[in-house]
Amino acid sequence: MEARKDATDDGIEQGGIQALARVVERLGGTRVLLVTGPSARFADRARASLGDLLVAIFSGARRHVPQEVVDAAGRTLTQHGADTVVALGGGSAVGLAKALRLEHDVRFIAVPTTYAGSERTRMYGVTSEGEKTTGRDDRALPDAVVYDEDLTLEMPKALSVTSLLNALAHPVSALSTKSLEGEARALAGNAIRTVYDAVEGLLLDPMSRRVRRTALIGAGLAARVLETGKPGLQHRLAHALGGRFDLDHSSLHSVLLPHFVFHLRATEPALAADLGELLGVVDPAATLFDALSRAGATTSLKEMGVEIADIDEFLKSAELPAELVRAAFHGRRPSARTRREDWGLSESVSVHGPKLADAKRIVLAVHGRGSNADAILRRTLETLGNPPDTAIVAPQATDNAWYAARYYSPRAEIGPALPAALEELRRALARIEELNPSAPLSLFGFSQGACLVLELCATYSRPLAAVVALSGARIGVPADQEPVARAVTGTPVLLGASDEDPWLVHEDVERASEAFELAGCRVVTHFVPGEEHAVHVVHRFLARELLLGEKRDHLFGYRNHHESEALRGALPRAQNTPRKAPLGLYPEQINGTGFLAPRSENYRTWMYRIRPSAALGSLTPLPHPTFAADFANAPPEPNLAGFAPLPLPEAATDFVDGIATVGGAGSPNLRRGYAVHVYAANRSMDGRAFVDADGDLLLLPELGRLTLQTELGLLDVAPGELCIIPRGLRFSVHLLDGRARGYVGEVFGRHFELADRGPAGANGLAEARHFRAPTAWYEDRLRPGYRITTKVGGRLYRGDADFSPYDVVAWHGNYAPSVYDLALFSPIGAVRVDHADPSIYTVVSAPLDERGHNLLDLVVFPPRWEVTEHTFRLPYFHRSATTEFNGIIRERAPREVFVPGAYFLTPGMAPHGPGGRAVERALADDACADRPVRLSSDSLWFQFESALPFSLTSFAREAPNRIEDWRSVWETYRPHFDPYGTGDP
């Protein structure tokens, strides 16, 4: 295939719709009939341009150009004596204008508002009594074409993409007939690249005028190719199905195109390879299908209203490839990486991965109601991460559902569809066992598919490697459910669902769990909050470990130079940016410091990802009622302040939505300062990521375990642990216990470092080797509408992406998130006299430029022995040069306001010390004063310390959980002064 030439708009009138009158006059027209569809969109703009030249508007254009509509428009044209027809709209308006031109001696100007491209061809078609007559005629070509990208800006994304794929079908179909040579073939290549560039551009930025102009030009180029060459199977299919079922032409072409390209892999492999090169993708059929999904467009004939019985009847009388048509009916995603195999079942089976006989592991995946084999195959791949030795087999239900009734109906009511479905799936299992009897076999199902895999497991003749059943339960009422066979004893089973799934009864999942446990299966049941009927992210985390039989691994060491790859060979060894990176990945670097920072302080990581993170839409401001992070003009708080735990939310709230800023100092714009936040959440960040472009984040959970999904992999962090997320790395917070609360420290300047030990020497405090970093964990996951919330300059912004940002297959560097278990902290304390300064309990510190002062320290008060002599053991009274922010993670004996989740502020130089009653007890208890004390493991407090002041946010000043008269909590202090030292009054 020849190289692409630059797209041009040769032969297109300049000036857009505003120049329409000039074009009419140049052609010698004096009276204009404007032809539009029923909405008559943009007719007012045409009227404003044409002025007195416009004599009538006909707004009855319809698809397939019915003859009665042509006749009605002709009468209007004659009645008003129009000598010029202006078609304003899509293919229907242009098609009607062509028909008028063929019957009347008029001038013809096309102003397309979609990407049908028919304005650049001599082809026409008129439908009469259900039969469509088509042909070519020079008169069907407009005398002028006016492109105005502004007229397409309001086209919905779905319509824009389907219209462009309809245009793309023209050169692809013409190439398949081998009817193009020389310049015509080069034009086809140019058209394909131009149209697909526009598709990708519109998916990223639908409001781009430059991209919209490219789309109009590309559609015109594609139509010119069709004008030159012969249409092939793609067009025969579209006309046959469209005429039979009266389907929208653009949507029909776009649904069929991916399947036709997939068909070419078998019939015209050289052309299929050329298409991949022109589109710049490895898997063109899957890429085109994904473009429809990303746009939210129709992907199946079933969605267009066609019934399976109609397809069966249609295929009896049409000599067309049945597999192509049936796959398009179901909406199955065609892919070069997926084989469609005939196993003698009602529909072909999708198989991904190595040949079954060679597979080291096999997963049978069963789709749910309203879905299809290739959709569940893709969910399974997203869960597993494309292990090269694993084969996935996905059967297809005839009408995208295995049976019609609800799963909890009595089996007699479900009828014969249930045993028929189970028989289909058992035949698939038998085929797998026949081809590879030794490979570990697992089952994966969602929704109705989950119900079916539980039934398969319950009656299987031997243990399975694993069973994952998400949003499903046993089929039938308890009385008619078959008992779980003892043969599956030892099988690991994962049951996952939403707490309030409207399609699933919570108790049915629990009942299924009990039944499989009684049979000796190792069952994990996990519910997530909410009511979404979906494959949840947390369940995919659990399922990957279960299906692959692998525990999640970690890398150890703080700021070590790590490397990790999820797929062997993904990490380049000799250089960072080879011209062609392994596995077709994109190299991308993230720098946590300037390029010229000393090597010992230079932080950077190279990522090798499926798509660059630059594939993100424009950022728009995101209001947040409780978030703030710029304190440059805020007055410092002079008084002690205390707060009860942040209330847990009732409405659905994720980590980002649940953040409340307590206060801080400085400004992220100046790269100097810090902020302290608290969070309370009850939802995972599924479909959402967060990135702090201002600084490092330090998370301290107080309630609820978290799994942090980061670009570099997964990290679990629980209360009693800390997690550091470096500046600029994307992450999502997923809740393992349904609700979560905790504290967040944020620094705008230098990064967190391990605290220096000073005279303590080489050991003690936090050990670098105890910090664990993630290993590469990626997902190749299509997710239209994925939200990426970015914090920059103290403000939040929203950007949208089509794919999960967690597609890093390999990485290496020393800039990575890490988790540290505070129970491993080795405190250093006084063993003779005097209470030690809290600085001896510092875990990590973000330094300031001023020597001896830090931007933010994390100090913890861990379980430890206190051993002193002749010492006032309580923290001494003092006025500190640092700001202190204390929080409670655990407390063995909660008292008054000192409970887990509470936090309080001591401003710099504010006088403070222990409470009055505590002082009296310490002074009065002479017998126990020097006794060694073991501080309980059930208590864990922390302190953020900073050399900078602390300004409360407006939220914190008025927060409902702020404790009034906090100063009184510390009580009063009695004088014990005795000037004579006698103890007498």
Short mmCIF file of C-alpha atoms in Angstrom, two decimals, residues 477-876:
data_model
loop_
_atom_site.label_atom_id
_atom_site.label_comp_id
_atom_site.label_asym_id
_atom_site.label_seq_id
_atom_site.Cartn_x
_atom_site.Cartn_y
_atom_site.Cartn_z
CA VAL A 477 -35.40 -22.08 44.62
CA PRO A 478 -33.46 -23.80 47.40
CA ALA A 479 -35.75 -26.82 47.33
CA ASP A 480 -34.87 -27.74 43.74
CA GLN A 481 -31.17 -26.85 43.75
CA GLU A 482 -28.87 -29.80 43.26
CA PRO A 483 -26.47 -30.41 46.15
CA VAL A 484 -22.85 -29.52 45.50
CA ALA A 485 -20.94 -32.66 44.59
CA ARG A 486 -18.18 -33.74 46.94
CA ALA A 487 -16.00 -34.28 43.88
CA VAL A 488 -15.22 -30.54 43.82
CA THR A 489 -13.82 -30.54 47.36
CA GLY A 490 -10.87 -28.17 47.61
CA THR A 491 -11.93 -25.96 44.69
CA PRO A 492 -11.29 -22.25 45.40
CA VAL A 493 -14.50 -20.28 44.79
CA LEU A 494 -14.90 -16.49 44.66
CA LEU A 495 -18.41 -15.06 45.04
CA GLY A 496 -18.65 -11.31 44.56
CA ALA A 497 -21.53 -8.87 44.26
CA SER A 498 -22.86 -5.46 45.26
CA ASP A 499 -24.63 -5.18 48.60
CA GLU A 500 -27.79 -3.83 46.98
CA ASP A 501 -27.63 -5.34 43.50
CA PRO A 502 -31.20 -4.99 42.15
CA TRP A 503 -30.83 -8.18 40.08
CA LEU A 504 -29.51 -10.34 42.89
CA VAL A 505 -30.76 -11.35 46.34
CA HIS A 506 -28.00 -10.90 48.91
CA GLU A 507 -29.11 -13.94 50.90
CA ASP A 508 -28.91 -16.14 47.79
CA VAL A 509 -25.20 -15.39 47.48
CA GLU A 510 -24.69 -16.23 51.15
CA ARG A 511 -26.65 -19.45 50.69
CA ALA A 512 -24.49 -20.44 47.72
CA SER A 513 -21.40 -19.71 49.78
CA GLU A 514 -22.59 -22.02 52.54
CA ALA A 515 -23.43 -24.82 50.08
CA PHE A 516 -19.98 -24.79 48.51
CA GLU A 517 -18.27 -24.54 51.89
CA LEU A 518 -20.19 -27.63 53.05
CA ALA A 519 -18.87 -29.46 50.00
CA GLY A 520 -15.32 -28.64 51.04
CA CYS A 521 -14.66 -25.77 48.65
CA ARG A 522 -12.48 -22.87 49.78
CA VAL A 523 -14.95 -20.01 49.42
CA VAL A 524 -14.28 -16.27 49.51
CA THR A 525 -17.40 -14.12 49.52
CA HIS A 526 -16.95 -10.40 49.02
CA PHE A 527 -19.63 -7.71 48.79
CA VAL A 528 -18.99 -4.14 47.74
CA PRO A 529 -21.23 -1.22 48.71
CA GLY A 530 -23.80 0.06 46.27
CA GLU A 531 -26.18 -1.37 43.73
CA GLU A 532 -24.15 -1.56 40.52
CA HIS A 533 -24.51 -4.84 38.65
CA ALA A 534 -20.97 -5.06 37.32
CA VAL A 535 -17.58 -6.74 37.45
CA HIS A 536 -16.09 -4.65 40.23
CA VAL A 537 -12.42 -3.71 40.37
CA VAL A 538 -11.86 -5.25 43.80
CA HIS A 539 -13.29 -8.54 42.57
CA ARG A 540 -10.90 -8.48 39.62
CA PHE A 541 -8.00 -8.06 42.05
CA LEU A 542 -9.15 -11.11 44.00
CA ALA A 543 -9.98 -13.09 40.87
CA ARG A 544 -6.57 -12.62 39.27
CA GLU A 545 -4.82 -14.18 42.25
CA LEU A 546 -7.34 -17.01 42.36
CA LEU A 547 -7.31 -17.82 38.63
CA LEU A 548 -3.55 -17.56 38.22
CA GLY A 549 -2.82 -19.26 41.54
CA GLU A 550 -0.36 -16.51 42.41
CA LYS A 551 -0.09 -14.24 45.40
CA ARG A 552 0.66 -10.61 44.74
CA ASP A 553 4.35 -9.87 44.97
CA HIS A 554 6.19 -6.76 46.18
CA LEU A 555 9.53 -5.04 45.78
CA PHE A 556 11.30 -3.88 48.92
CA GLY A 557 13.34 -0.81 49.75
CA TYR A 558 12.63 2.90 49.98
CA ARG A 559 13.85 4.87 46.95
CA ASN A 560 15.60 1.78 45.65
CA HIS A 561 15.94 1.45 41.90
CA HIS A 562 13.36 -1.22 41.17
CA GLU A 563 12.29 -2.94 37.98
CA SER A 564 9.25 -5.07 37.25
CA GLU A 565 7.42 -6.54 34.28
CA ALA A 566 4.02 -8.20 34.19
CA LEU A 567 4.80 -9.90 30.88
CA ARG A 568 8.18 -11.40 30.18
CA GLY A 569 10.19 -9.33 27.75
CA ALA A 570 8.18 -6.13 28.23
CA LEU A 571 11.07 -4.26 29.85
CA PRO A 572 13.85 -3.10 27.49
CA ARG A 573 17.24 -3.93 28.96
CA ALA A 574 19.79 -1.99 26.94
CA GLN A 575 18.08 1.41 26.80
CA ASN A 576 15.04 3.34 27.98
CA THR A 577 13.47 4.40 24.69
CA PRO A 578 14.10 1.96 21.85
CA ARG A 579 12.62 3.03 18.52
CA LYS A 580 10.20 0.14 18.83
CA ALA A 581 9.67 -0.80 22.43
CA PRO A 582 9.01 -4.45 23.32
CA LEU A 583 5.47 -5.72 22.77
CA GLY A 584 4.52 -2.49 20.99
CA LEU A 585 4.45 -0.52 24.26
CA TYR A 586 4.95 3.21 24.69
CA PRO A 587 7.94 4.29 26.81
CA GLU A 588 6.98 7.14 29.14
CA GLN A 589 9.05 8.75 31.88
CA ILE A 590 7.82 10.46 35.03
CA ASN A 591 10.27 12.74 36.81
CA GLY A 592 9.89 13.63 40.47
CA THR A 593 12.81 16.05 40.37
CA GLY A 594 14.45 18.36 37.87
CA PHE A 595 16.73 16.76 35.32
CA LEU A 596 19.81 18.38 36.89
CA ALA A 597 19.20 17.22 40.45
CA PRO A 598 22.21 15.36 41.93
CA ARG A 599 22.12 11.66 41.19
CA SER A 600 21.48 10.82 44.86
CA GLU A 601 18.39 13.04 44.82
CA ASN A 602 17.25 12.44 41.25
CA TYR A 603 13.95 10.55 41.13
CA ARG A 604 12.48 9.16 37.94
CA THR A 605 10.70 6.07 36.65
CA TRP A 606 10.31 4.72 33.12
CA MET A 607 6.95 3.13 32.34
CA TYR A 608 6.14 0.91 29.36
CA ARG A 609 2.44 1.24 28.73
CA ILE A 610 -0.20 0.28 26.21
CA ARG A 611 -1.27 3.89 25.59
CA PRO A 612 0.54 7.08 26.55
CA SER A 613 -1.06 8.99 29.40
CA ALA A 614 -1.24 11.97 27.02
CA ALA A 615 -4.39 10.34 25.56
CA LEU A 616 -6.56 12.45 27.84
CA GLY A 617 -9.21 15.01 27.06
CA SER A 618 -8.99 18.65 28.10
CA LEU A 619 -9.13 19.38 31.82
CA THR A 620 -12.10 21.33 33.15
CA PRO A 621 -12.53 22.76 36.67
CA LEU A 622 -14.08 20.38 39.20
CA PRO A 623 -15.75 22.07 42.17
CA HIS A 624 -15.25 20.41 45.55
CA PRO A 625 -17.03 21.75 48.63
CA THR A 626 -14.51 20.62 51.26
CA PHE A 627 -11.22 20.65 49.41
CA ALA A 628 -8.60 23.42 49.52
CA ALA A 629 -4.84 23.49 49.16
CA ASP A 630 -3.52 27.04 48.88
CA PHE A 631 -2.91 28.97 52.07
CA ALA A 632 -0.68 31.78 50.81
CA ASN A 633 -3.13 34.49 51.89
CA ALA A 634 -4.77 32.70 54.84
CA PRO A 635 -3.93 33.87 58.40
CA PRO A 636 -2.38 31.20 60.62
CA GLU A 637 -4.53 29.73 63.37
CA PRO A 638 -3.18 30.93 66.75
CA ASN A 639 -5.30 28.72 69.01
CA LEU A 640 -5.38 25.05 69.83
CA ALA A 641 -8.15 23.31 67.90
CA GLY A 642 -9.67 19.84 68.20
CA PHE A 643 -11.97 17.79 66.04
CA ALA A 644 -14.07 14.69 66.55
CA PRO A 645 -13.79 11.99 63.87
CA LEU A 646 -15.07 13.00 60.45
CA PRO A 647 -18.57 11.48 60.08
CA LEU A 648 -18.85 8.61 57.65
CA PRO A 649 -20.90 9.54 54.58
CA GLU A 650 -24.38 8.23 53.84
CA ALA A 651 -24.46 9.11 50.13
CA ALA A 652 -22.12 7.30 47.72
CA THR A 653 -18.73 8.92 48.34
CA ASP A 654 -15.31 7.84 47.10
CA PHE A 655 -11.89 8.87 48.40
CA VAL A 656 -11.65 12.06 46.33
CA ASP A 657 -15.22 13.14 47.01
CA GLY A 658 -14.71 12.36 50.69
CA ILE A 659 -11.59 14.49 51.22
CA ALA A 660 -11.90 17.42 53.61
CA THR A 661 -8.97 19.79 54.01
CA VAL A 662 -8.23 20.79 57.60
CA GLY A 663 -5.52 23.29 56.79
CA GLY A 664 -1.88 23.87 55.96
CA ALA A 665 0.60 26.51 54.92
CA GLY A 666 2.16 27.96 51.81
CA SER A 667 1.16 27.46 48.22
CA PRO A 668 1.57 24.67 45.67
CA ASN A 669 2.16 27.34 43.03
CA LEU A 670 5.30 28.39 44.90
CA ARG A 671 6.35 24.75 45.53
CA ARG A 672 6.59 25.56 49.24
CA GLY A 673 4.09 24.38 51.79
CA TYR A 674 1.95 21.52 52.96
CA ALA A 675 -1.66 20.58 53.59
CA VAL A 676 -3.38 18.19 55.96
CA HIS A 677 -6.58 16.48 54.89
CA VAL A 678 -8.93 13.89 56.33
CA TYR A 679 -11.08 11.54 54.30
CA ALA A 680 -14.21 9.44 54.79
CA ALA A 681 -15.53 7.18 52.01
CA ASN A 682 -17.95 4.35 51.37
CA ARG A 683 -17.31 3.67 47.66
CA SER A 684 -14.34 2.50 45.64
CA MET A 685 -12.95 4.64 42.83
CA ASP A 686 -14.14 2.38 40.03
CA GLY A 687 -13.78 4.26 36.75
CA ARG A 688 -11.92 7.13 38.41
CA ALA A 689 -8.29 7.97 39.09
CA PHE A 690 -6.65 10.78 41.04
CA VAL A 691 -3.31 12.48 40.41
CA ASP A 692 -1.72 15.13 42.60
CA ALA A 693 0.52 17.28 40.42
CA ASP A 694 1.36 19.50 43.40
CA GLY A 695 3.19 17.14 45.71
CA ASP A 696 3.62 13.85 47.52
CA LEU A 697 0.73 12.39 49.48
CA LEU A 698 1.10 10.41 52.71
CA LEU A 699 -1.96 8.30 53.56
CA LEU A 700 -2.67 7.03 57.07
CA PRO A 701 -5.82 4.88 57.18
CA GLU A 702 -7.64 4.89 60.49
CA LEU A 703 -10.68 2.80 59.52
CA GLY A 704 -10.94 0.28 56.71
CA ARG A 705 -8.38 -1.53 54.58
CA LEU A 706 -7.55 -0.08 51.18
CA THR A 707 -6.16 -1.41 47.93
CA LEU A 708 -4.39 1.34 46.03
CA GLN A 709 -4.37 0.77 42.30
CA THR A 710 -1.44 2.76 40.96
CA GLU A 711 0.18 3.06 37.56
CA LEU A 712 3.04 0.90 38.82
CA GLY A 713 0.89 -1.80 40.45
CA LEU A 714 -1.28 -2.64 43.46
CA LEU A 715 -0.61 -1.89 47.11
CA ASP A 716 -2.66 -2.90 50.12
CA VAL A 717 -2.60 -0.50 53.04
CA ALA A 718 -4.41 -1.02 56.34
CA PRO A 719 -4.84 0.96 59.54
CA GLY A 720 -1.46 0.96 61.23
CA GLU A 721 0.36 1.36 57.91
CA LEU A 722 1.31 4.38 55.85
CA CYS A 723 1.42 4.81 52.09
CA ILE A 724 3.39 7.42 50.18
CA ILE A 725 2.17 8.33 46.69
CA PRO A 726 4.78 10.41 44.83
CA ARG A 727 3.77 13.57 43.07
CA GLY A 728 2.24 13.03 39.62
CA LEU A 729 1.45 9.30 39.83
CA ARG A 730 -2.13 8.30 39.12
CA PHE A 731 -3.91 6.11 41.63
CA SER A 732 -7.34 4.89 42.69
CA VAL A 733 -8.46 3.98 46.20
CA HIS A 734 -10.55 0.82 46.53
CA LEU A 735 -12.26 -0.10 49.77
CA LEU A 736 -11.92 -3.67 51.02
CA ASP A 737 -14.22 -3.23 54.02
CA GLY A 738 -16.98 -1.10 52.55
CA ARG A 739 -16.08 2.10 54.39
CA ALA A 740 -12.89 3.93 55.18
CA ARG A 741 -11.57 6.92 57.03
CA GLY A 742 -8.13 8.35 57.61
CA TYR A 743 -5.61 11.16 57.33
CA VAL A 744 -3.58 12.58 54.45
CA GLY A 745 -0.45 14.71 54.60
CA GLU A 746 0.59 16.55 51.45
CA VAL A 747 3.87 18.35 50.76
CA PHE A 748 4.37 20.86 47.95
CA GLY A 749 8.14 21.07 48.10
CA ARG A 750 10.73 18.33 48.40
CA HIS A 751 9.82 14.67 48.68
CA PHE A 752 9.43 12.55 51.78
CA GLU A 753 12.69 11.01 52.92
CA LEU A 754 13.55 8.58 55.69
CA ALA A 755 14.41 10.40 58.90
CA ASP A 756 18.13 10.68 59.60
CA ARG A 757 19.30 8.73 62.66
CA GLY A 758 21.99 11.19 63.73
CA PRO A 759 23.86 10.11 66.86
CA ALA A 760 21.61 7.03 67.07
CA GLY A 761 23.93 5.54 64.49
CA ALA A 762 23.30 2.99 61.77
CA ASN A 763 20.16 1.30 63.09
CA GLY A 764 16.75 1.99 64.54
CA LEU A 765 13.72 4.04 63.48
CA ALA A 766 12.37 3.03 60.02
CA GLU A 767 14.35 0.57 57.92
CA ALA A 768 14.39 1.24 54.17
CA ARG A 769 14.04 -2.48 53.44
CA HIS A 770 10.67 -2.61 55.19
CA PHE A 771 9.04 -0.30 52.64
CA ARG A 772 7.29 -2.30 49.96
CA ALA A 773 6.70 -1.07 46.41
CA PRO A 774 4.34 -2.63 43.86
CA THR A 775 5.13 -4.99 41.04
CA ALA A 776 3.73 -4.30 37.58
CA TRP A 777 0.01 -5.05 37.41
CA TYR A 778 -1.79 -3.81 34.33
CA GLU A 779 -5.19 -3.93 32.69
CA ASP A 780 -5.94 -3.41 29.01
CA ARG A 781 -9.40 -2.13 29.78
CA LEU A 782 -11.74 -0.15 27.54
CA ARG A 783 -13.70 2.19 29.84
CA PRO A 784 -15.45 5.10 28.07
CA GLY A 785 -15.98 8.01 30.41
CA TYR A 786 -13.10 7.11 32.72
CA ARG A 787 -12.60 10.15 34.95
CA ILE A 788 -9.13 11.36 35.85
CA THR A 789 -9.20 13.97 38.57
CA THR A 790 -6.09 16.12 38.60
CA LYS A 791 -4.97 18.43 41.39
CA VAL A 792 -2.77 21.25 40.16
CA GLY A 793 -2.15 24.63 41.74
CA GLY A 794 -4.37 23.67 44.66
CA ARG A 795 -7.42 23.17 42.44
CA LEU A 796 -9.15 20.09 41.11
CA TYR A 797 -9.81 19.42 37.44
CA ARG A 798 -11.59 16.67 35.56
CA GLY A 799 -10.37 14.98 32.40
CA ASP A 800 -12.03 12.08 30.58
CA ALA A 801 -10.35 9.09 28.97
CA ASP A 802 -11.62 6.04 27.10
CA PHE A 803 -9.33 3.52 28.77
CA SER A 804 -8.10 2.65 32.21
CA PRO A 805 -4.86 4.54 32.95
CA TYR A 806 -3.46 1.44 34.66
CA ASP A 807 -1.97 -0.09 31.53
CA VAL A 808 1.71 -0.05 32.53
CA VAL A 809 3.03 -3.50 31.62
CA ALA A 810 6.58 -2.88 32.89
CA TRP A 811 8.55 -0.20 34.70
CA HIS A 812 11.89 0.59 36.26
CA GLY A 813 13.07 3.47 38.42
CA ASN A 814 13.31 4.87 41.92
CA TYR A 815 10.13 6.95 41.87
CA ALA A 816 7.41 4.63 43.10
CA PRO A 817 4.65 4.46 45.69
CA SER A 818 5.40 2.50 48.84
CA VAL A 819 3.73 1.13 51.96
CA TYR A 820 5.28 0.80 55.41
CA ASP A 821 3.93 -1.11 58.40
CA LEU A 822 4.32 1.15 61.42
CA ALA A 823 4.54 -1.94 63.63
CA LEU A 824 8.05 -2.39 62.20
CA PHE A 825 9.19 0.99 63.46
CA SER A 826 12.04 0.64 65.96
CA PRO A 827 11.71 3.51 68.44
CA ILE A 828 14.61 5.01 70.31
CA GLY A 829 13.81 6.31 73.78
CA ALA A 830 15.21 7.62 77.00
CA VAL A 831 16.52 4.89 79.33
CA ARG A 832 17.66 7.08 82.18
CA VAL A 833 16.42 10.63 82.73
CA ASP A 834 14.19 13.15 81.00
CA HIS A 835 11.39 12.69 78.53
CA ALA A 836 12.81 12.59 74.99
CA ASP A 837 11.76 14.96 72.23
CA PRO A 838 9.09 13.55 69.86
CA SER A 839 11.54 13.90 66.98
CA ILE A 840 13.05 10.56 67.99
CA TYR A 841 9.88 8.94 66.65
CA THR A 842 10.12 10.45 63.16
CA VAL A 843 9.42 7.99 60.34
CA VAL A 844 9.70 10.15 57.22
CA SER A 845 10.40 13.80 56.63
CA ALA A 846 10.06 16.28 53.81
CA PRO A 847 12.88 18.77 54.36
CA LEU A 848 12.89 22.52 53.96
CA ASP A 849 15.85 24.43 52.60
CA GLU A 850 16.42 25.92 56.05
CA ARG A 851 18.74 23.67 58.03
CA GLY A 852 17.15 21.99 61.05
CA HIS A 853 13.62 22.72 59.91
CA ASN A 854 11.31 20.48 57.92
CA LEU A 855 8.34 21.03 55.70
CA LEU A 856 6.46 18.07 57.15
CA ASP A 857 7.55 15.23 59.42
CA LEU A 858 5.56 12.14 60.24
CA VAL A 859 6.06 11.22 63.89
CA VAL A 860 4.44 8.10 65.34
CA PHE A 861 4.02 7.06 68.94
CA PRO A 862 4.20 3.28 68.62
CA PRO A 863 3.93 0.54 71.26
CA ARG A 864 7.17 0.66 73.27
CA TRP A 865 8.74 0.46 76.69
CA GLU A 866 9.25 3.66 78.64
CA VAL A 867 12.18 3.35 81.04
CA THR A 868 13.40 6.41 82.97
CA GLU A 869 14.65 7.48 86.38
CA HIS A 870 13.63 10.53 88.40
CA THR A 871 11.78 11.90 85.39
CA PHE A 872 8.50 13.66 84.79
CA ARG A 873 7.52 10.96 82.34
CA LEU A 874 4.71 12.81 80.60
CA PRO A 875 5.46 15.06 77.64
CA TYR A 876 6.87 18.23 79.08
#
